[in-house]
Amino acid sequence: MLYQKFRKSSIDITPLGLITGPEESDSVYTPARSRMVVWSKDLQYHFCQVEGFGDTVFAVDPSAPPGDCVHPVAHSLEDFIGLIIACADASLIAKAYQLSSCLFQRLHGAVRRDMRTNTVLRALKNNFHPPVIDDPFGYITQLQEGFAYETLPLRADYFEWCPIRPGMLRWDVGYGTGFAEHCEKAKAGQELRLNRSVQWSGEVWNFPSVYLCENGIVVDSYLEVPTDDMVKFHEKWDIRSNSQMSVEEQMRKKLDDPLAQEVRSSLTVNGKPVPLRKITELRWDPTQNNDWHARRTLEHYGLDRNKAYLLRREHFMRRGKNPPIREMALTLQAAPVSVPGQRFIAPRAGDTMTFAHPSTGQLHTMKVIAQTREALDPNFLSNHPCCYTRLSYTLEPDMDSEMFSIVDCDPGDPFESSPEAPMSTLLSGKIPAGGHFALSSMRYAPADTITWRMIFRQNLRSDVALRLLP
């Protein structure tokens, strides 16, 4: 019998991250009437066969979210051994259910196959002669699609530890809960399927559903992004972490990120505006590890795991008695984005410098009123940097302070802001008549010279309206 032969084999499978381990599991998440095939070396997950399901091999991960702990991975033990040989890392087999194809392939390509690993794989192949599995990810996902999870037998104490039966995950959307688990104190909203979409500056924004809740309306939307765009983005920017980048580079990175969208909506119901109270966003990037709630959202709306998505959920407050909804319309509004401008060392008081707006090309003249060194009381914030420089200036033509600002290129010396006195409060000051001011970073000693950076806020696209109902 193959099971006994495999369990009693003298082949050392630890280089693959596996051990034979006990034949039974005491985990409440392991299906009832199961026998263990192998365990992960750290005992974090295991593989088993379940009575009544033939030779099918299941992966059990007790650390997974409730109701998502058990997944079939192989039709038979022979195929499971073939998967081990194909993957050379059993964790890939256990995790396949939550990955995209491209991430699985990337992780597969990164598996280290040293001499010990190759020796184990050859021994498994020569001793068990399993079938060759050329596409392990496709094999696993095809098995999992349509599997009747609700038929798995459960242990007697399962519901003492987990309230959700495998395969019976509910899709409940409530007002104010974001993408997290539905709040049991509130009634789940009634889902109205829309499947509407709108073209916006070359992008397609989709609105699959709205939810009519007790205290408001929840609107789901998503932006689909080609996977190649995400691959190019990571190739360009994943060389260094954000902490190693300058502020300009971090802004450029955000501008290049296809999933970084500063968007909000305004909603009208029966012609009357409904106030927006909360926005929740999730990213699904098929080249990276992703949030469990993002995967569930993709599954609910039937979206392809191998594409990238920005998933948005907006909560609009609508309390009390309201007339029946006759029509519902929404307007997408893009927030201005930050674009780094030129660096400069401020001229002397009374001098001017001219610069061009990066979007409009319009010339502006900045006149320096003063550049003064200032300091907070060191006794007020002991052991913190207290020195900074204030730059006062005017602009001609003028620009709104929300659309133009000046910041210090140097992050200054590290400090922890006091909760009793946030830096934004401590550094506030009077704005010069008809002008603006900028504050440098904090330092322990006054800086001899400050290199400043201009920051422009730009509206890159106009608003777009969409009728949701009828």
Tab-separated table of C-alpha atoms in Angstrom:
chain	number	residue	atom	x	y	z
A	1	MET	CA	0.000	0.000	0.000
A	2	LEU	CA	1.461	3.329	-1.115
A	3	TYR	CA	0.450	5.183	2.061
A	4	GLN	CA	2.346	2.802	4.356
A	5	LYS	CA	5.280	2.648	1.962
A	6	PHE	CA	5.539	6.439	1.917
A	7	ARG	CA	5.120	6.808	5.671
A	8	LYS	CA	7.723	4.145	6.441
A	9	SER	CA	10.187	5.244	3.778
A	10	SER	CA	13.745	5.875	4.936
A	11	ILE	CA	14.069	8.889	2.628
A	12	ASP	CA	14.958	12.020	4.630
A	13	ILE	CA	12.435	14.618	3.445
A	14	THR	CA	13.531	17.401	5.827
A	15	PRO	CA	15.404	19.287	3.048
A	16	LEU	CA	11.945	19.819	1.522
A	17	GLY	CA	10.658	21.342	4.772
A	18	LEU	CA	8.732	18.158	5.672
A	19	ILE	CA	8.745	15.445	8.311
A	20	THR	CA	6.693	12.261	8.590
A	21	GLY	CA	5.372	13.174	12.032
A	22	PRO	CA	2.493	11.529	13.907
A	23	GLU	CA	-0.256	9.752	11.993
A	24	GLU	CA	-2.990	11.709	13.787
A	25	SER	CA	-3.579	15.417	14.389
A	26	ASP	CA	-5.137	16.975	17.491
A	27	SER	CA	-5.950	20.209	15.645
A	28	VAL	CA	-9.674	21.029	15.605
A	29	TYR	CA	-9.207	22.340	12.053
A	30	THR	CA	-8.131	18.963	10.691
A	31	PRO	CA	-11.188	17.188	9.224
A	32	ALA	CA	-12.588	14.292	11.257
A	33	ARG	CA	-11.498	10.747	10.328
A	34	SER	CA	-8.213	11.966	8.839
A	35	ARG	CA	-4.834	10.326	8.638
A	36	MET	CA	-1.719	12.400	8.286
A	37	VAL	CA	0.491	12.083	5.221
A	38	VAL	CA	3.284	14.513	6.173
A	39	TRP	CA	3.837	17.579	8.342
A	40	SER	CA	5.758	20.762	7.766
A	41	LYS	CA	9.026	20.722	9.672
A	42	ASP	CA	7.827	23.573	11.912
A	43	LEU	CA	4.435	21.830	12.393
A	44	GLN	CA	2.639	24.956	11.124
A	45	TYR	CA	0.670	23.022	8.494
A	46	HIS	CA	0.133	19.404	7.472
A	47	PHE	CA	-1.207	17.222	4.690
A	48	CYS	CA	-3.774	14.494	5.240
A	49	GLN	CA	-6.275	12.132	3.654
A	50	VAL	CA	-9.910	12.091	4.804
A	51	GLU	CA	-12.116	9.030	5.034
A	52	GLY	CA	-14.862	9.184	2.412
A	53	PHE	CA	-12.823	11.295	-0.030
A	54	GLY	CA	-10.814	8.522	-1.651
A	55	ASP	CA	-7.113	9.191	-2.094
A	56	THR	CA	-7.443	12.981	-2.176
A	57	VAL	CA	-4.737	14.794	-0.208
A	58	PHE	CA	-5.672	17.940	1.721
A	59	ALA	CA	-3.521	20.755	3.089
A	60	VAL	CA	-4.459	22.022	6.567
A	61	ASP	CA	-3.195	25.387	7.805
A	62	PRO	CA	-4.564	26.199	11.307
A	63	SER	CA	-3.177	29.750	11.071
A	64	ALA	CA	-5.415	30.597	8.094
A	65	PRO	CA	-8.549	32.743	8.584
A	66	PRO	CA	-11.639	30.963	9.979
A	67	GLY	CA	-13.288	28.644	7.486
A	68	ASP	CA	-10.305	28.807	5.123
A	69	CYS	CA	-8.003	26.292	6.798
A	70	VAL	CA	-8.510	23.196	4.618
A	71	HIS	CA	-7.967	22.841	0.863
A	72	PRO	CA	-7.559	19.830	-1.456
A	73	VAL	CA	-4.184	19.800	-3.235
A	74	ALA	CA	-3.893	16.408	-4.994
A	75	HIS	CA	-6.242	13.757	-6.390
A	76	SER	CA	-4.043	11.002	-4.981
A	77	LEU	CA	-0.914	10.340	-2.967
A	78	GLU	CA	0.930	9.548	-6.212
A	79	ASP	CA	0.032	12.987	-7.554
A	80	PHE	CA	0.995	14.586	-4.235
A	81	ILE	CA	4.472	13.093	-4.480
A	82	GLY	CA	4.605	14.350	-8.061
A	83	LEU	CA	3.714	17.833	-6.780
A	84	ILE	CA	6.486	17.676	-4.191
A	85	ILE	CA	8.982	16.797	-6.918
A	86	ALA	CA	7.652	19.561	-9.186
A	87	CYS	CA	7.690	22.261	-6.482
A	88	ALA	CA	10.653	21.181	-4.316
A	89	ASP	CA	8.946	23.149	-1.533
A	90	ALA	CA	5.795	21.815	0.104
A	91	SER	CA	4.804	25.265	1.416
A	92	LEU	CA	4.023	26.275	-2.170
A	93	ILE	CA	1.543	23.411	-2.382
A	94	ALA	CA	-0.156	24.485	0.853
A	95	LYS	CA	-0.253	28.184	-0.100
A	96	ALA	CA	-1.360	27.809	-3.721
A	97	TYR	CA	-5.004	28.547	-2.893
A	98	GLN	CA	-4.148	32.140	-1.926
A	99	LEU	CA	-1.636	32.964	-4.690
A	100	SER	CA	-1.827	34.207	-8.242
A	101	SER	CA	-0.183	32.221	-11.002
A	102	CYS	CA	2.638	34.747	-11.526
A	103	LEU	CA	3.463	34.934	-7.805
A	104	PHE	CA	3.440	31.136	-7.553
A	105	GLN	CA	5.849	30.951	-10.494
A	106	ARG	CA	8.103	33.611	-8.974
A	107	LEU	CA	8.234	31.843	-5.617
A	108	HIS	CA	8.756	28.541	-7.404
A	109	GLY	CA	11.679	29.993	-9.332
A	110	ALA	CA	13.221	31.249	-6.087
A	111	VAL	CA	13.216	27.800	-4.405
A	112	ARG	CA	16.765	26.845	-3.507
A	113	ARG	CA	17.646	23.402	-4.893
A	114	ASP	CA	20.923	22.373	-3.327
A	115	MET	CA	22.611	18.975	-3.487
A	116	ARG	CA	20.602	17.556	-0.551
A	117	THR	CA	17.310	18.702	-2.048
A	118	ASN	CA	18.094	17.214	-5.451
A	119	THR	CA	19.112	13.939	-3.796
A	120	VAL	CA	15.760	13.730	-1.989
A	121	LEU	CA	13.802	14.535	-5.144
A	122	ARG	CA	15.641	11.831	-7.115
A	123	ALA	CA	15.011	9.312	-4.339
A	124	LEU	CA	11.272	10.092	-4.328
A	125	LYS	CA	11.124	9.773	-8.104
A	126	ASN	CA	13.018	6.451	-8.190
A	127	ASN	CA	11.136	4.878	-5.276
A	128	PHE	CA	7.542	5.934	-6.074
A	129	HIS	CA	7.505	6.690	-9.833
A	130	PRO	CA	4.875	9.447	-9.536
A	131	PRO	CA	3.353	11.161	-12.593
A	132	VAL	CA	5.128	14.225	-13.944
A	133	ILE	CA	3.187	17.411	-13.150
A	134	ASP	CA	4.344	20.175	-15.462
A	135	ASP	CA	1.943	22.842	-14.177
A	136	PRO	CA	1.572	22.381	-10.400
A	137	PHE	CA	-0.325	25.644	-9.887
A	138	GLY	CA	-2.841	24.856	-12.612
A	139	TYR	CA	-3.265	21.328	-11.267
A	140	ILE	CA	-3.981	22.528	-7.712
A	141	THR	CA	-6.326	25.386	-8.618
A	142	GLN	CA	-8.332	23.198	-11.003
A	143	LEU	CA	-8.868	20.687	-8.195
A	144	GLN	CA	-9.933	23.405	-5.757
A	145	GLU	CA	-12.384	25.102	-8.133
A	146	GLY	CA	-15.847	23.813	-7.404
A	147	PHE	CA	-14.767	21.513	-4.569
A	148	ALA	CA	-17.632	20.930	-2.105
A	149	TYR	CA	-15.894	22.165	1.055
A	150	GLU	CA	-19.117	21.997	3.032
A	151	THR	CA	-19.060	18.173	2.782
A	152	LEU	CA	-15.862	17.820	4.829
A	153	PRO	CA	-16.493	16.037	8.166
A	154	LEU	CA	-15.772	18.187	11.220
A	155	ARG	CA	-14.539	17.326	14.677
A	156	ALA	CA	-16.998	17.429	17.554
A	157	ASP	CA	-15.382	20.532	19.074
A	158	TYR	CA	-14.797	22.376	15.784
A	159	PHE	CA	-17.442	25.059	16.377
A	160	GLU	CA	-16.068	25.772	19.835
A	161	TRP	CA	-12.996	27.192	18.134
A	162	CYS	CA	-14.213	28.255	14.703
A	163	PRO	CA	-17.687	29.661	13.949
A	164	ILE	CA	-17.452	29.110	10.193
A	165	ARG	CA	-17.715	25.771	8.404
A	166	PRO	CA	-15.180	25.270	5.572
A	167	GLY	CA	-16.632	26.496	2.312
A	168	MET	CA	-19.484	28.333	4.048
A	169	LEU	CA	-17.913	31.783	4.308
A	170	ARG	CA	-20.671	34.367	4.311
A	171	TRP	CA	-20.442	37.555	2.275
A	172	ASP	CA	-21.901	40.170	4.582
A	173	VAL	CA	-21.312	43.853	3.967
A	174	GLY	CA	-22.314	46.317	6.651
A	175	TYR	CA	-22.142	50.073	6.993
A	176	GLY	CA	-18.849	51.238	8.502
A	177	THR	CA	-17.067	47.856	8.655
A	178	GLY	CA	-14.770	48.283	5.646
A	179	PHE	CA	-13.529	45.036	4.144
A	180	ALA	CA	-13.115	43.409	7.563
A	181	GLU	CA	-15.494	40.893	9.066
A	182	HIS	CA	-19.116	41.977	9.245
A	183	CYS	CA	-20.154	43.455	12.595
A	184	GLU	CA	-22.722	41.108	14.136
A	185	LYS	CA	-24.414	44.044	15.912
A	186	ALA	CA	-25.464	45.532	12.588
A	187	LYS	CA	-27.658	44.022	9.934
A	188	ALA	CA	-25.942	42.978	6.733
A	189	GLY	CA	-26.794	45.223	3.826
A	190	GLN	CA	-28.928	44.162	0.889
A	191	GLU	CA	-26.712	43.710	-2.156
A	192	LEU	CA	-27.864	45.256	-5.408
A	193	ARG	CA	-25.812	44.018	-8.336
A	194	LEU	CA	-24.982	46.845	-10.759
A	195	ASN	CA	-22.099	45.786	-12.988
A	196	ARG	CA	-21.696	49.378	-14.163
A	197	SER	CA	-18.464	50.892	-15.433
A	198	VAL	CA	-17.153	54.262	-16.559
A	199	GLN	CA	-14.147	55.411	-18.612
A	200	TRP	CA	-12.029	57.897	-16.706
A	201	SER	CA	-8.819	59.322	-18.180
A	202	GLY	CA	-8.062	56.108	-20.058
A	203	GLU	CA	-8.951	53.849	-17.097
A	204	VAL	CA	-12.046	51.705	-16.616
A	205	TRP	CA	-13.617	52.003	-13.164
A	206	ASN	CA	-16.104	49.280	-12.309
A	207	PHE	CA	-19.013	49.370	-9.844
A	208	PRO	CA	-20.170	45.789	-9.265
A	209	SER	CA	-22.560	46.342	-6.325
A	210	VAL	CA	-24.096	48.707	-3.822
A	211	TYR	CA	-25.364	47.623	-0.413
A	212	LEU	CA	-28.412	49.140	1.245
A	213	CYS	CA	-27.672	49.074	4.973
A	214	GLU	CA	-29.501	50.121	8.087
A	215	ASN	CA	-27.536	53.351	8.541
A	216	GLY	CA	-26.308	54.054	5.054
A	217	ILE	CA	-25.261	52.938	1.610
A	218	VAL	CA	-22.036	51.114	0.779
A	219	VAL	CA	-20.628	51.384	-2.741
A	220	ASP	CA	-18.023	48.891	-3.996
A	221	SER	CA	-15.784	49.741	-6.939
A	222	TYR	CA	-12.547	48.509	-8.448
A	223	LEU	CA	-9.918	49.533	-10.964
A	224	GLU	CA	-8.314	46.747	-13.004
A	225	VAL	CA	-4.640	47.189	-13.892
A	226	PRO	CA	-2.621	45.027	-16.329
A	227	THR	CA	-0.177	42.744	-14.555
A	228	ASP	CA	2.638	43.886	-16.846
A	229	ASP	CA	2.233	47.412	-15.466
A	230	MET	CA	2.792	46.120	-11.935
A	231	VAL	CA	5.801	44.073	-13.030
A	232	LYS	CA	7.389	47.172	-14.616
A	233	PHE	CA	6.609	49.229	-11.513
A	234	HIS	CA	8.304	46.736	-9.174
A	235	GLU	CA	11.296	46.346	-11.492
A	236	LYS	CA	11.816	50.108	-11.342
A	237	TRP	CA	11.178	50.765	-7.667
A	238	ASP	CA	11.809	47.602	-5.634
A	239	ILE	CA	15.587	48.071	-5.710
A	240	ARG	CA	15.473	50.100	-2.491
A	241	SER	CA	13.040	50.455	0.404
A	242	ASN	CA	11.151	53.701	1.051
A	243	SER	CA	13.457	54.480	3.977
A	244	GLN	CA	16.404	54.557	1.553
A	245	MET	CA	14.699	56.952	-0.874
A	246	SER	CA	14.588	60.710	-0.831
A	247	VAL	CA	11.221	62.415	-0.458
A	248	GLU	CA	11.287	63.246	-4.187
A	249	GLU	CA	11.835	59.594	-5.063
A	250	GLN	CA	8.995	58.517	-2.787
A	251	MET	CA	6.670	60.975	-4.516
A	252	ARG	CA	7.806	59.773	-7.945
A	253	LYS	CA	7.233	56.198	-6.854
A	254	LYS	CA	3.694	57.007	-5.744
A	255	LEU	CA	3.015	58.754	-9.062
A	256	ASP	CA	4.267	55.681	-10.944
A	257	ASP	CA	2.267	53.192	-8.859
A	258	PRO	CA	-0.779	52.125	-10.958
A	259	LEU	CA	-2.660	51.167	-7.780
A	260	ALA	CA	-1.977	54.413	-5.900
A	261	GLN	CA	-5.110	56.457	-6.611
A	262	GLU	CA	-6.308	59.363	-4.485
A	263	VAL	CA	-9.997	59.223	-5.317
A	264	ARG	CA	-13.223	59.955	-3.514
A	265	SER	CA	-16.851	59.979	-4.618
A	266	SER	CA	-19.929	62.087	-4.080
A	267	LEU	CA	-23.279	60.288	-4.069
A	268	THR	CA	-26.778	61.554	-4.703
A	269	VAL	CA	-29.963	59.609	-4.011
A	270	ASN	CA	-33.187	60.890	-5.532
A	271	GLY	CA	-31.262	64.036	-6.447
A	272	LYS	CA	-30.130	64.763	-2.873
A	273	PRO	CA	-26.483	64.478	-1.729
A	274	VAL	CA	-25.564	61.760	0.770
A	275	PRO	CA	-22.500	62.513	2.981
A	276	LEU	CA	-19.434	60.306	2.638
A	277	ARG	CA	-18.240	58.986	6.000
A	278	LYS	CA	-15.526	56.414	5.285
A	279	ILE	CA	-13.346	55.035	2.497
A	280	THR	CA	-11.584	51.661	2.671
A	281	GLU	CA	-9.134	50.454	0.053
A	282	LEU	CA	-7.396	47.143	-0.615
A	283	ARG	CA	-4.833	46.263	-3.234
A	284	TRP	CA	-4.580	43.005	-5.096
A	285	ASP	CA	-1.180	42.780	-6.745
A	286	PRO	CA	-0.670	39.370	-8.386
A	287	THR	CA	3.101	39.789	-8.143
A	288	GLN	CA	3.008	40.164	-4.332
A	289	ASN	CA	1.464	38.551	-1.247
A	290	ASN	CA	-2.025	39.888	-0.663
A	291	ASP	CA	-4.610	40.467	2.047
A	292	TRP	CA	-7.087	37.649	2.667
A	293	HIS	CA	-10.024	40.061	2.403
A	294	ALA	CA	-8.797	41.158	-1.026
A	295	ARG	CA	-8.843	37.544	-2.233
A	296	ARG	CA	-12.359	37.040	-0.868
A	297	THR	CA	-13.513	40.185	-2.677
A	298	LEU	CA	-12.059	38.919	-5.950
A	299	GLU	CA	-13.812	35.590	-5.465
A	300	HIS	CA	-17.162	37.241	-4.713
A	301	TYR	CA	-17.053	39.388	-7.840
A	302	GLY	CA	-15.559	36.677	-10.044
A	303	LEU	CA	-12.344	38.578	-10.789
A	304	ASP	CA	-9.169	37.051	-12.209
A	305	ARG	CA	-6.456	36.522	-9.571
A	306	ASN	CA	-3.781	37.049	-12.203
A	307	LYS	CA	-4.670	40.703	-12.731
A	308	ALA	CA	-4.079	43.666	-10.440
A	309	TYR	CA	-6.914	45.568	-8.759
A	310	LEU	CA	-7.507	48.556	-6.558
A	311	LEU	CA	-10.575	47.597	-4.504
A	312	ARG	CA	-12.555	50.444	-2.937
A	313	ARG	CA	-15.450	50.506	-0.497
A	314	GLU	CA	-17.143	53.826	0.302
A	315	HIS	CA	-19.644	54.306	3.119
A	316	PHE	CA	-22.336	56.983	2.769
A	317	MET	CA	-24.462	57.843	5.812
A	318	ARG	CA	-28.241	57.751	5.290
A	319	ARG	CA	-30.044	57.360	8.586
A	320	GLY	CA	-33.676	57.562	9.582
A	321	LYS	CA	-36.711	57.009	7.421
A	322	ASN	CA	-36.061	57.642	3.770
A	323	PRO	CA	-38.303	57.403	0.711
A	324	PRO	CA	-37.723	54.503	-1.706
A	325	ILE	CA	-34.693	54.924	-3.931
A	326	ARG	CA	-35.761	55.999	-7.414
A	327	GLU	CA	-32.358	56.952	-8.739
A	328	MET	CA	-28.761	56.919	-7.545
A	329	ALA	CA	-25.832	58.736	-9.153
A	330	LEU	CA	-22.169	59.018	-8.273
A	331	THR	CA	-19.362	61.388	-9.236
A	332	LEU	CA	-15.722	60.311	-9.104
A	333	GLN	CA	-13.357	63.014	-7.940
A	334	ALA	CA	-9.575	62.767	-8.067
A	335	ALA	CA	-7.630	64.472	-5.312
A	336	PRO	CA	-4.610	66.564	-6.346
A	337	VAL	CA	-1.340	64.620	-6.413
A	338	SER	CA	2.020	65.804	-5.103
A	339	VAL	CA	4.677	66.452	-7.737
A	340	PRO	CA	8.218	67.347	-6.651
A	341	GLY	CA	9.594	70.579	-8.076
A	342	GLN	CA	13.042	72.133	-8.140
A	343	ARG	CA	15.474	72.342	-5.254
A	344	PHE	CA	16.931	75.684	-4.253
A	345	ILE	CA	18.850	77.553	-1.584
A	346	ALA	CA	16.800	80.602	-0.661
A	347	PRO	CA	18.236	83.934	-1.735
A	348	ARG	CA	18.687	86.757	0.760
A	349	ALA	CA	15.761	88.698	2.149
A	350	GLY	CA	14.359	91.018	-0.497
A	351	ASP	CA	15.775	88.977	-3.397
A	352	THR	CA	13.629	87.054	-5.862
A	353	MET	CA	13.769	83.892	-7.934
A	354	THR	CA	11.600	82.820	-10.881
A	355	PHE	CA	10.337	79.287	-11.577
A	356	ALA	CA	7.894	77.625	-13.960
A	357	HIS	CA	4.877	75.584	-12.884
A	358	PRO	CA	5.529	71.995	-14.079
A	359	SER	CA	1.965	71.546	-15.340
A	360	THR	CA	0.922	74.924	-16.751
A	361	GLY	CA	4.351	76.307	-17.604
A	362	GLN	CA	3.316	79.627	-16.048
A	363	LEU	CA	6.162	81.654	-14.574
A	364	HIS	CA	5.974	82.583	-10.889
A	365	THR	CA	8.257	84.853	-8.894
A	366	MET	CA	9.075	84.102	-5.283
A	367	LYS	CA	10.289	86.974	-3.110
A	368	VAL	CA	11.983	86.112	0.165
A	369	ILE	CA	10.720	88.198	3.074
A	370	ALA	CA	12.955	86.565	5.686
A	371	GLN	CA	14.783	83.360	6.537
A	372	THR	CA	15.204	83.138	10.300
A	373	ARG	CA	16.593	80.564	12.700
A	374	GLU	CA	14.212	79.709	15.513
A	375	ALA	CA	14.092	77.219	18.365
A	376	LEU	CA	11.604	75.702	20.725
A	377	ASP	CA	12.200	75.807	24.460
A	378	PRO	CA	14.526	72.810	25.034
A	379	ASN	CA	12.989	72.315	28.490
A	380	PHE	CA	9.581	71.836	26.910
A	381	LEU	CA	10.770	68.938	24.775
A	382	SER	CA	13.801	67.514	26.526
A	383	ASN	CA	16.127	65.267	24.538
A	384	HIS	CA	14.497	66.305	21.247
A	385	PRO	CA	15.857	68.451	18.408
A	386	CYS	CA	14.484	71.954	18.847
A	387	CYS	CA	16.185	74.076	16.160
A	388	TYR	CA	14.528	74.940	12.865
A	389	THR	CA	14.496	77.589	10.155
A	390	ARG	CA	11.469	79.605	9.040
A	391	LEU	CA	11.281	80.802	5.428
A	392	SER	CA	8.763	83.600	4.777
A	393	TYR	CA	7.985	84.483	1.155
A	394	THR	CA	5.449	85.835	-1.314
A	395	LEU	CA	4.431	84.559	-4.752
A	396	GLU	CA	3.505	86.506	-7.866
A	397	PRO	CA	1.111	85.363	-9.277
A	398	ASP	CA	-0.023	83.860	-5.984
A	399	MET	CA	-0.924	80.192	-5.501
A	400	ASP	CA	-3.154	78.514	-2.931
A	401	SER	CA	-1.089	77.076	-0.071
A	402	GLU	CA	-2.860	73.733	-0.587
A	403	MET	CA	-1.553	73.571	-4.165
A	404	PHE	CA	2.023	74.764	-3.530
A	405	SER	CA	4.378	74.315	-0.602
A	406	ILE	CA	8.070	74.340	0.239
A	407	VAL	CA	9.766	71.718	2.406
A	408	ASP	CA	13.230	70.918	3.698
A	409	CYS	CA	15.118	68.380	1.557
A	410	ASP	CA	16.882	67.049	4.658
A	411	PRO	CA	14.703	64.969	7.024
A	412	GLY	CA	16.552	66.474	9.981
A	413	ASP	CA	17.380	64.715	13.224
A	414	PRO	CA	15.091	61.943	14.478
A	415	PHE	CA	12.613	62.674	17.241
A	416	GLU	CA	9.416	61.357	18.762
A	417	SER	CA	6.625	63.897	18.764
A	418	SER	CA	5.093	64.534	22.161
A	419	PRO	CA	1.408	63.537	22.351
A	420	GLU	CA	0.803	66.552	24.575
A	421	ALA	CA	2.332	68.947	22.055
A	422	PRO	CA	2.377	67.762	18.435
A	423	MET	CA	4.996	69.414	16.242
A	424	SER	CA	2.349	70.867	13.953
A	425	THR	CA	1.070	72.891	16.925
A	426	LEU	CA	4.464	73.850	18.294
A	427	LEU	CA	5.684	75.146	14.926
A	428	SER	CA	2.598	77.124	13.994
A	429	GLY	CA	3.069	80.785	13.387
A	430	LYS	CA	1.662	83.887	11.751
A	431	ILE	CA	1.581	83.896	7.982
A	432	PRO	CA	3.245	87.002	6.578
A	433	ALA	CA	0.842	89.536	5.111
A	434	GLY	CA	0.097	88.540	1.537
A	435	GLY	CA	2.536	85.686	1.748
A	436	HIS	CA	3.424	82.187	2.903
A	437	PHE	CA	5.931	80.458	5.143
A	438	ALA	CA	7.795	77.141	5.206
A	439	LEU	CA	9.414	75.390	8.171
A	440	SER	CA	12.560	73.301	7.959
A	441	SER	CA	13.095	69.928	9.590
A	442	MET	CA	14.045	69.847	13.273
A	443	ARG	CA	17.706	69.636	14.243
A	444	TYR	CA	19.746	69.609	17.425
A	445	ALA	CA	21.859	72.493	16.123
A	446	PRO	CA	20.906	75.258	13.661
A	447	ALA	CA	21.654	74.395	10.030
A	448	ASP	CA	24.132	76.654	8.251
A	449	THR	CA	22.330	76.214	4.942
A	450	ILE	CA	18.881	74.815	4.101
A	451	THR	CA	18.211	73.224	0.737
A	452	TRP	CA	14.496	73.641	0.060
A	453	ARG	CA	12.244	71.736	-2.318
A	454	MET	CA	9.101	72.965	-4.062
A	455	ILE	CA	6.045	70.700	-3.943
A	456	PHE	CA	3.226	71.209	-6.439
A	457	ARG	CA	-0.247	69.748	-5.998
A	458	GLN	CA	-1.864	69.093	-9.361
A	459	ASN	CA	-5.292	68.001	-10.544
A	460	LEU	CA	-4.506	65.483	-13.259
A	461	ARG	CA	-8.095	64.740	-14.326
A	462	SER	CA	-11.587	66.156	-14.230
A	463	ASP	CA	-14.533	64.700	-12.343
A	464	VAL	CA	-16.681	62.064	-14.043
A	465	ALA	CA	-20.331	61.216	-13.335
A	466	LEU	CA	-22.034	57.812	-13.446
A	467	ARG	CA	-25.661	56.792	-12.995
A	468	LEU	CA	-25.867	53.735	-10.732
A	469	LEU	CA	-29.661	53.320	-10.563
A	470	PRO	CA	-31.842	52.800	-12.421
